Structure formats: structure tokens, C-alpha cells
PDB file of C-alpha atoms in Angstrom:
ATOM      1  CA  MET A  97      -1.251   2.910  50.326  1.00 52.00           C
ATOM      2  CA  LEU A  98      -3.880   3.295  47.386  1.00 47.00           C
ATOM      3  CA  GLN A  99      -3.566  -0.429  46.702  1.00 52.00           C
ATOM      4  CA  SER A 100      -4.031  -1.185  50.475  1.00 54.00           C
ATOM      5  CA  LEU A 101      -7.462   0.977  50.673  1.00 49.00           C
ATOM      6  CA  CYS A 102      -8.833  -0.790  47.390  1.00 50.00           C
ATOM      7  CA  ASN A 103      -8.283  -3.927  48.551  1.00 54.00           C
ATOM      8  CA  THR A 104      -9.597  -3.061  52.126  1.00 52.00           C
ATOM      9  CA  GLN A 105     -13.605  -4.754  51.615  1.00 49.00           C
ATOM     10  CA  SER A 106     -14.619  -3.966  55.783  1.00 47.00           C
ATOM     11  CA  GLU A 107     -16.858  -1.500  56.310  1.00 50.00           C
ATOM     12  CA  ALA A 108     -15.590  -0.715  59.412  1.00 47.00           C
ATOM     13  CA  THR A 109     -11.960  -0.494  58.372  1.00 51.00           C
ATOM     14  CA  ILE A 110     -13.180   2.455  55.875  1.00 45.00           C
ATOM     15  CA  GLU A 111     -14.916   4.110  58.113  1.00 52.00           C
ATOM     16  CA  LYS A 112     -11.955   3.716  60.652  1.00 52.00           C
ATOM     17  CA  THR A 113      -9.854   5.645  58.475  1.00 52.00           C
ATOM     18  CA  GLY A 114     -12.206   9.176  58.878  1.00 54.00           C
ATOM     19  CA  TYR A 115     -12.706   9.788  55.234  1.00 50.00           C
ATOM     20  CA  HIS A 116     -15.752  11.594  53.954  1.00 62.00           C
ATOM     21  CA  ILE A 117     -17.687   9.564  50.954  1.00 67.00           C
ATOM     22  CA  GLU A 118     -16.367  12.454  48.740  1.00 68.00           C
ATOM     23  CA  MET A 119     -13.073  11.128  49.373  1.00 67.00           C
ATOM     24  CA  LEU A 120     -13.517   7.639  49.225  1.00 65.00           C
ATOM     25  CA  LEU A 121     -15.035   7.990  46.000  1.00 68.00           C
ATOM     26  CA  LYS A 122     -11.909   9.285  44.442  1.00 66.00           C
ATOM     27  CA  ILE A 123      -9.348   7.050  45.863  1.00 69.00           C
ATOM     28  CA  LEU A 124     -12.201   4.189  44.010  1.00 67.00           C
ATOM     29  CA  PHE A 125     -11.477   6.110  41.184  1.00 63.00           C
ATOM     30  CA  ILE A 126      -7.917   5.957  41.025  1.00 67.00           C
ATOM     31  CA  CYS A 127      -8.024   2.480  41.766  1.00 62.00           C
ATOM     32  CA  VAL A 128     -10.003   1.462  38.693  1.00 56.00           C
ATOM     33  CA  LEU A 129      -7.132   4.222  36.430  1.00 54.00           C
ATOM     34  CA  LEU A 130      -4.575   2.388  38.154  1.00 57.00           C
ATOM     35  CA  THR A 131      -6.100  -0.966  37.381  1.00 59.00           C
ATOM     36  CA  LEU A 132      -6.904  -0.395  34.021  1.00 52.00           C
ATOM     37  CA  GLY A 133      -3.877   0.908  33.245  1.00 50.00           C
ATOM     38  CA  HIS A 134      -2.166  -2.173  34.744  1.00 49.00           C
ATOM     39  CA  ALA A 135      -4.504  -4.345  32.249  1.00 47.00           C
ATOM     40  CA  SER A 136      -3.219  -1.852  28.987  1.00 46.00           C
ATOM     41  CA  GLU A 137       0.584  -2.292  30.039  1.00 45.00           C
ATOM     42  CA  LYS A 138      -0.161  -6.310  30.161  1.00 49.00           C
ATOM     43  CA  GLU A 139      -2.437  -5.934  26.788  1.00 49.00           C
ATOM     44  CA  GLN A 140       0.075  -3.653  25.408  1.00 49.00           C
ATOM     45  CA  GLY A 141       3.079  -6.284  26.135  1.00 47.00           C
ATOM     46  CA  LYS A 142       1.182  -8.989  24.346  1.00 47.00           C
ATOM     47  CA  ARG A 143       0.949  -7.575  20.858  1.00 49.00           C
ATOM     48  CA  GLY A 144       4.266  -6.038  21.596  1.00 52.00           C
ATOM     49  CA  LYS A 145       5.709  -9.302  21.582  1.00 60.00           C
ATOM     50  CA  GLY A 146       3.094 -10.534  19.396  1.00 86.00           C
ATOM     51  CA  ASP A 147       3.613  -7.828  16.757  1.00 90.00           C
ATOM     52  CA  SER A 148       7.380  -8.979  14.905  1.00 87.00           C
ATOM     53  CA  ALA A 149       6.324 -11.146  12.108  1.00 84.00           C
ATOM     54  CA  CYS A 150       4.949  -7.723  10.841  1.00 83.00           C
ATOM     55  CA  THR A 151       7.087  -5.115  11.860  1.00 84.00           C
ATOM     56  CA  LYS A 152      10.358  -6.938  10.574  1.00 76.00           C
ATOM     57  CA  ILE A 153       8.821  -7.021   6.748  1.00 72.00           C
ATOM     58  CA  GLY A 154       8.071  -3.468   7.430  1.00 73.00           C
ATOM     59  CA  GLY A 155       4.343  -3.604   8.150  1.00 81.00           C
ATOM     60  CA  ILE A 156       2.021  -1.875  10.919  1.00 87.00           C
ATOM     61  CA  CYS A 157      -0.467  -3.842  13.001  1.00 92.00           C
ATOM     62  CA  GLN A 158      -3.576  -2.056  13.542  1.00 91.00           C
ATOM     63  CA  ARG A 159      -7.438  -2.173  13.452  1.00 90.00           C
ATOM     64  CA  THR A 160      -8.726  -2.731  10.238  1.00 86.00           C
ATOM     65  CA  THR A 161     -11.494  -0.391  10.306  1.00 86.00           C
ATOM     66  CA  TYR A 162      -8.377   2.006  10.059  1.00 85.00           C
ATOM     67  CA  LEU A 163      -7.061   2.432   6.363  1.00 77.00           C
ATOM     68  CA  CYS A 164      -4.589   1.032   5.233  1.00 76.00           C
ATOM     69  CA  PRO A 165      -2.435   2.144   1.827  1.00 69.00           C
ATOM     70  CA  GLY A 166      -1.449  -1.410   0.577  1.00 70.00           C
ATOM     71  CA  ARG A 167      -2.978  -4.422   1.768  1.00 73.00           C
ATOM     72  CA  TYR A 168      -3.815  -6.078   5.267  1.00 79.00           C
ATOM     73  CA  LEU A 169      -2.193 -10.025   6.227  1.00 80.00           C
ATOM     74  CA  GLN A 170      -3.652 -11.844   8.428  1.00 81.00           C
ATOM     75  CA  GLY A 171      -2.041 -13.743  11.360  1.00 85.00           C
ATOM     76  CA  LYS A 172       1.234 -11.406  11.632  1.00 86.00           C
ATOM     77  CA  CYS A 173      -0.272  -9.414  14.803  1.00 92.00           C
ATOM     78  CA  GLY A 174      -0.919 -10.102  17.978  1.00 90.00           C
ATOM     79  CA  GLY A 175      -4.134  -9.288  20.333  1.00 89.00           C
ATOM     80  CA  ALA A 176      -7.619  -9.587  18.660  1.00 89.00           C
ATOM     81  CA  SER A 177      -8.551 -10.690  15.142  1.00 88.00           C
ATOM     82  CA  ALA A 178      -9.239  -7.336  14.135  1.00 89.00           C
ATOM     83  CA  ARG A 179      -5.638  -6.004  14.318  1.00 92.00           C
ATOM     84  CA  GLN A 180      -3.587  -7.341  11.282  1.00 90.00           C
ATOM     85  CA  CYS A 181      -0.530  -6.237   9.595  1.00 87.00           C
ATOM     86  CA  CYS A 182      -0.841  -3.417   7.029  1.00 84.00           C
ATOM     87  CA  LEU A 183       1.639  -3.160   4.265  1.00 77.00           C
ATOM     88  CA  GLN A 184       2.214  -0.171   2.463  1.00 68.00           C
ATOM     89  CA  ASP A 185       3.671  -2.192  -0.822  1.00 58.00           C
ATOM     90  CA  SER A 186       2.745   0.308  -3.463  1.00 53.00           C
ATOM     91  CA  GLY A 187       5.038   0.321  -5.888  1.00 65.00           C
ATOM     92  CA  ALA A 188       7.626  -2.056  -3.741  1.00 81.00           C
ATOM     93  CA  TRP A 189       8.864  -4.678  -6.455  1.00 91.00           C
ATOM     94  CA  ASP A 190      11.324  -3.567  -8.844  1.00 91.00           C
ATOM     95  CA  SER A 191      11.721  -3.608 -12.494  1.00 93.00           C
ATOM     96  CA  LEU A 192      10.955  -6.741 -13.768  1.00 96.00           C
ATOM     97  CA  CYS A 193      12.178  -6.612 -17.375  1.00 97.00           C
ATOM     98  CA  ALA A 194      15.594  -5.295 -18.799  1.00 96.00           C
ATOM     99  CA  GLY A 195      15.027  -1.917 -21.431  1.00 93.00           C
ATOM    100  CA  HIS A 196      12.513  -1.074 -18.717  1.00 92.00           C
ATOM    101  CA  VAL A 197      12.886   1.270 -15.851  1.00 87.00           C
ATOM    102  CA  SER A 198       9.931   0.610 -15.008  1.00 88.00           C
ATOM    103  CA  ASN A 199       6.817  -1.502 -14.938  1.00 92.00           C
ATOM    104  CA  ARG A 200       4.389  -0.996 -17.025  1.00 93.00           C
ATOM    105  CA  VAL A 201       0.900  -2.904 -18.044  1.00 95.00           C
ATOM    106  CA  ARG A 202      -0.141  -3.792 -21.217  1.00 95.00           C
ATOM    107  CA  GLY A 203      -2.532  -1.970 -22.576  1.00 94.00           C
ATOM    108  CA  CYS A 204      -4.878  -3.176 -25.196  1.00 94.00           C
ATOM    109  CA  ASP A 205      -4.485  -4.887 -28.501  1.00 93.00           C
ATOM    110  CA  LYS A 206      -6.307  -8.022 -30.765  1.00 93.00           C
ATOM    111  CA  PHE A 207      -5.894 -10.222 -28.184  1.00 94.00           C
ATOM    112  CA  GLY A 208      -6.683  -8.304 -25.060  1.00 93.00           C
ATOM    113  CA  CYS A 209      -6.145  -6.333 -22.550  1.00 95.00           C
ATOM    114  CA  GLY A 210      -3.608  -6.970 -19.905  1.00 95.00           C
ATOM    115  CA  GLY A 211      -5.084  -5.338 -16.460  1.00 95.00           C
ATOM    116  CA  PHE A 212      -6.412  -6.783 -14.199  1.00 94.00           C
ATOM    117  CA  LYS A 213      -9.932  -8.229 -14.459  1.00 93.00           C
ATOM    118  CA  ALA A 214      -9.776  -7.258 -17.755  1.00 94.00           C
ATOM    119  CA  LYS A 215     -12.347  -9.495 -19.355  1.00 91.00           C
ATOM    120  CA  ARG A 216     -11.236 -12.172 -22.122  1.00 84.00           C
ATOM    121  CA  GLY A 217     -14.496 -12.457 -23.636  1.00 83.00           C
ATOM    122  CA  SER A 218     -16.394 -15.221 -20.804  1.00 87.00           C
ATOM    123  CA  ARG A 219     -13.382 -15.086 -18.705  1.00 90.00           C
ATOM    124  CA  ILE A 220     -11.655 -13.028 -16.279  1.00 93.00           C
ATOM    125  CA  HIS A 221      -8.057 -12.185 -16.487  1.00 94.00           C
ATOM    126  CA  ARG A 222      -6.689 -13.189 -12.924  1.00 93.00           C
ATOM    127  CA  GLY A 223      -3.475 -11.144 -13.044  1.00 95.00           C
ATOM    128  CA  VAL A 224      -1.298  -8.533 -14.711  1.00 96.00           C
ATOM    129  CA  ASP A 225       0.421  -8.352 -17.979  1.00 97.00           C
ATOM    130  CA  VAL A 226       3.674  -6.146 -17.920  1.00 97.00           C
ATOM    131  CA  VAL A 227       5.096  -5.317 -21.332  1.00 97.00           C
ATOM    132  CA  CYS A 228       8.595  -7.088 -21.915  1.00 97.00           C
ATOM    133  CA  ASP A 229      10.595  -7.641 -24.770  1.00 97.00           C
ATOM    134  CA  ASP A 230      11.196 -11.133 -26.651  1.00 97.00           C
ATOM    135  CA  TYR A 231      13.807 -12.517 -25.032  1.00 97.00           C
ATOM    136  CA  SER A 232      14.923  -9.871 -22.628  1.00 97.00           C
ATOM    137  CA  ILE A 233      16.689 -10.720 -19.357  1.00 98.00           C
ATOM    138  CA  VAL A 234      13.766 -10.719 -16.682  1.00 98.00           C
ATOM    139  CA  TYR A 235      14.873  -9.748 -12.746  1.00 98.00           C
ATOM    140  CA  ALA A 236      13.457 -11.043  -9.568  1.00 97.00           C
ATOM    141  CA  PRO A 237      10.989  -8.348  -8.431  1.00 96.00           C
ATOM    142  CA  PHE A 238      11.754  -8.921  -4.423  1.00 95.00           C
ATOM    143  CA  THR A 239      13.480 -11.225  -2.064  1.00 95.00           C
ATOM    144  CA  GLY A 240      12.452 -14.760  -1.381  1.00 96.00           C
ATOM    145  CA  THR A 241      12.138 -18.302  -2.475  1.00 98.00           C
ATOM    146  CA  LEU A 242      11.873 -19.734  -5.929  1.00 98.00           C
ATOM    147  CA  ARG A 243       9.500 -22.754  -5.391  1.00 97.00           C
ATOM    148  CA  GLY A 244       8.815 -24.945  -8.889  1.00 97.00           C
ATOM    149  CA  GLN A 245       7.483 -24.744 -12.093  1.00 97.00           C
ATOM    150  CA  ALA A 246       4.510 -22.960 -12.789  1.00 97.00           C
ATOM    151  CA  GLN A 247       2.676 -23.036 -16.751  1.00 96.00           C
ATOM    152  CA  PRO A 248      -0.251 -21.303 -17.765  1.00 95.00           C
ATOM    153  CA  TYR A 249      -1.498 -23.693 -20.099  1.00 94.00           C
ATOM    154  CA  GLY A 250      -0.030 -27.297 -19.518  1.00 93.00           C
ATOM    155  CA  ASP A 251       0.289 -27.528 -23.122  1.00 93.00           C
ATOM    156  CA  ALA A 252       4.273 -27.481 -23.420  1.00 88.00           C
ATOM    157  CA  SER A 253       3.940 -24.845 -26.083  1.00 93.00           C
ATOM    158  CA  THR A 254       6.297 -21.998 -26.990  1.00 94.00           C
ATOM    159  CA  ILE A 255       5.772 -19.804 -23.986  1.00 97.00           C
ATOM    160  CA  ASP A 256       4.012 -22.803 -21.571  1.00 97.00           C
ATOM    161  CA  ASP A 257       6.360 -21.873 -18.438  1.00 98.00           C
ATOM    162  CA  GLY A 258       6.990 -19.620 -15.669  1.00 98.00           C
ATOM    163  CA  VAL A 259       7.639 -20.220 -11.913  1.00 98.00           C
ATOM    164  CA  LYS A 260       6.837 -19.592  -8.631  1.00 98.00           C
ATOM    165  CA  LEU A 261       8.109 -16.840  -6.323  1.00 98.00           C
ATOM    166  CA  SER A 262       7.366 -16.408  -2.697  1.00 96.00           C
ATOM    167  CA  ASN A 263       8.593 -14.728   0.986  1.00 94.00           C
ATOM    168  CA  SER A 264       6.546 -13.773   3.908  1.00 89.00           C
ATOM    169  CA  ALA A 265       4.476 -11.270   2.320  1.00 88.00           C
ATOM    170  CA  TYR A 266       4.470 -12.329  -1.094  1.00 93.00           C
ATOM    171  CA  CYS A 267       3.229 -15.188  -3.638  1.00 96.00           C
ATOM    172  CA  VAL A 268       3.349 -14.869  -7.408  1.00 97.00           C
ATOM    173  CA  LYS A 269       3.342 -16.822 -10.542  1.00 98.00           C
ATOM    174  CA  ILE A 270       5.494 -15.728 -13.306  1.00 98.00           C
ATOM    175  CA  PHE A 271       4.522 -16.894 -16.748  1.00 98.00           C
ATOM    176  CA  TYR A 272       6.147 -16.623 -20.006  1.00 98.00           C
ATOM    177  CA  ILE A 273       9.411 -16.848 -18.791  1.00 98.00           C
ATOM    178  CA  ARG A 274      12.166 -19.632 -19.177  1.00 98.00           C
ATOM    179  CA  PRO A 275      13.370 -19.524 -15.728  1.00 98.00           C
ATOM    180  CA  TYR A 276      17.524 -20.260 -15.345  1.00 98.00           C
ATOM    181  CA  GLN A 277      16.443 -22.433 -12.200  1.00 97.00           C
ATOM    182  CA  TYR A 278      13.356 -23.456 -10.675  1.00 98.00           C
ATOM    183  CA  ARG A 279      13.863 -23.570  -6.890  1.00 98.00           C
ATOM    184  CA  GLY A 280      16.260 -21.836  -4.146  1.00 98.00           C
ATOM    185  CA  PRO A 281      16.696 -18.693  -2.553  1.00 98.00           C
ATOM    186  CA  ILE A 282      17.013 -15.425  -5.369  1.00 97.00           C
ATOM    187  CA  SER A 283      17.550 -11.640  -4.372  1.00 96.00           C
ATOM    188  CA  LYS A 284      15.467  -8.470  -5.452  1.00 95.00           C
ATOM    189  CA  GLY A 285      17.543  -7.809  -8.853  1.00 95.00           C
ATOM    190  CA  ASP A 286      18.872 -10.962  -9.545  1.00 97.00           C
ATOM    191  CA  LYS A 287      18.554 -12.586 -13.172  1.00 98.00           C
ATOM    192  CA  LEU A 288      15.535 -14.624 -12.659  1.00 98.00           C
ATOM    193  CA  GLY A 289      15.283 -15.724 -16.465  1.00 98.00           C
ATOM    194  CA  TYR A 290      14.646 -14.277 -19.949  1.00 98.00           C
ATOM    195  CA  LEU A 291      11.245 -13.679 -21.801  1.00 98.00           C
ATOM    196  CA  LEU A 292       9.668 -16.146 -23.999  1.00 98.00           C
ATOM    197  CA  PRO A 293       9.113 -16.055 -27.608  1.00 97.00           C
ATOM    198  CA  MET A 294       5.034 -14.708 -27.672  1.00 97.00           C
ATOM    199  CA  GLN A 295       5.409 -12.838 -30.953  1.00 96.00           C
ATOM    200  CA  GLU A 296       6.135 -17.052 -32.105  1.00 95.00           C
ATOM    201  CA  GLN A 297       2.603 -17.607 -30.339  1.00 93.00           C
ATOM    202  CA  TYR A 298       0.455 -14.645 -30.702  1.00 94.00           C
ATOM    203  CA  SER A 299       1.827 -12.725 -33.742  1.00 96.00           C
ATOM    204  CA  GLY A 300       1.278  -8.679 -33.303  1.00 95.00           C
ATOM    205  CA  VAL A 301       0.706  -9.284 -29.347  1.00 96.00           C
ATOM    206  CA  THR A 302       2.448  -6.984 -27.050  1.00 96.00           C
ATOM    207  CA  SER A 303       5.177  -8.749 -26.123  1.00 97.00           C
ATOM    208  CA  HIS A 304       5.083  -9.352 -21.725  1.00 97.00           C
ATOM    209  CA  LEU A 305       4.975 -11.540 -18.486  1.00 98.00           C
ATOM    210  CA  HIS A 306       2.388 -12.750 -16.585  1.00 98.00           C
ATOM    211  CA  LEU A 307       1.852 -11.284 -12.940  1.00 98.00           C
ATOM    212  CA  GLN A 308      -0.546 -13.686 -10.972  1.00 97.00           C
ATOM    213  CA  MET A 309      -0.744 -13.446  -7.182  1.00 96.00           C
ATOM    214  CA  CYS A 310      -1.225 -16.793  -5.669  1.00 96.00           C
ATOM    215  CA  ASP A 311      -4.453 -15.937  -4.016  1.00 93.00           C
ATOM    216  CA  LYS A 312      -5.609 -14.081  -7.349  1.00 92.00           C
ATOM    217  CA  SER A 313      -5.743 -10.866  -6.047  1.00 92.00           C
ATOM    218  CA  ASP A 314      -4.343  -7.685  -7.473  1.00 91.00           C
ATOM    219  CA  PRO A 315      -0.806  -7.186  -7.846  1.00 91.00           C
ATOM    220  CA  THR A 316      -1.039  -4.146  -9.830  1.00 89.00           C
ATOM    221  CA  PRO A 317      -0.163  -1.953  -5.921  1.00 85.00           C
ATOM    222  CA  PHE A 318       3.009  -3.634  -5.751  1.00 89.00           C
ATOM    223  CA  ILE A 319       4.295  -3.335  -9.285  1.00 88.00           C
TER     224      ILE A 319
END
């Protein structure tokens, strides 16, 4: 009955109802609420369908004005562009090196420091160095696909090898390792390869592997 009144546009029809102005305003107010509620339900339905790419990787779709204790991923949420996928992935990756129960960022030695954006003369370190022992087994930090060889220098030196690993949430290049394979699927914790002899190349350096996100962002929150 309310909806039929909402759709009534003829003054004559309204007068015939015998309602006072106050009652008419109340009815119109209810009609507005019903209309807004219906639109909201439709929008929520659209969002729900478009959010699956985010929720299936453990993320939450929300406006970027809200704090995200991790990082935002674009293109995985329905609705407005301001809604992005918040992936709370602090410490989400497994330990990389055998003999180390956790991923420890290399400190400073005579060759430099291992943190993200550490200064290297005129250069900036665009990755993170994780402490590892020469020839130690290196494990896959997350489940994904190996996407080919990744070389830090391209000079065929002793430690000039590595691999690119990615999935729907992460893409990282792991340098200074000799992978057992360069392509194909791999699961979190599987043997990825072994660390190349850093001491042969840089005697006295803290042996480590190098993690570099494909988009050059900071991998520190994930390790």
C-alpha cells in the first residue's frame, strides 16, 4: 500500500485519501527510506559478487581511507575505485633458509646494510637481505608459480642467479640462489634451491639472499 502511495502523482488522488499534510509527509519519508534501502541492498549485492578475488586470498574490501595493517591491492574489489583489498600479511611468509627459524634481515657490514632503502653509496637498496648460510637449502616462502630466472647482475658471476616467484597476492624475485627449477608450481615450504657462495664473491659479507618485490615495494612486512 505504501509503495502505491509513493507512486501516486495526482493531487486529486492524494486529496481523496483524506490524509492530513503531516501524515502525507510521514508516508513520503517512509517511501524515501524504502527506496534508499533497496538501492543499498543492490549495491551490497554488486559488491559481494565483485569481492571474491579479495576474500579468496584472505583480504577484506574496504575504503582506502581506513587503516590497513598490511597493504592494499587494486582491482580485487567491486564498487567504487576507493574500495580496495586490504591484505593483512604481516609475517605471512615462511622461513626461507634452513637452520633459521625466522627470517632475519641482514644488519650492516663493510659492504653495506641489508634493510629496505638502505644507502649503497649513490644507490638505494631496493630490496631486503635475509640472512642465510652459503649452500643452505632455501624454501619457498609462499605457494605460487615459478616464473623464470631472475639475475641480479647479468654478468654470469658466481652468485648471479635467482628466480621469480608469484601468485595472486605477491610477486618477488629471490637473488643469490641456485633454484632446482625455474618454472612451474611450488608450494609453501617446498625446497626452492640453495644459497650460492656469497663468501667467494664478497669475502667477509654477512651471507644472505636478496628479496626484491616485482613492483619495488618493501617486502619487510611479509617476512
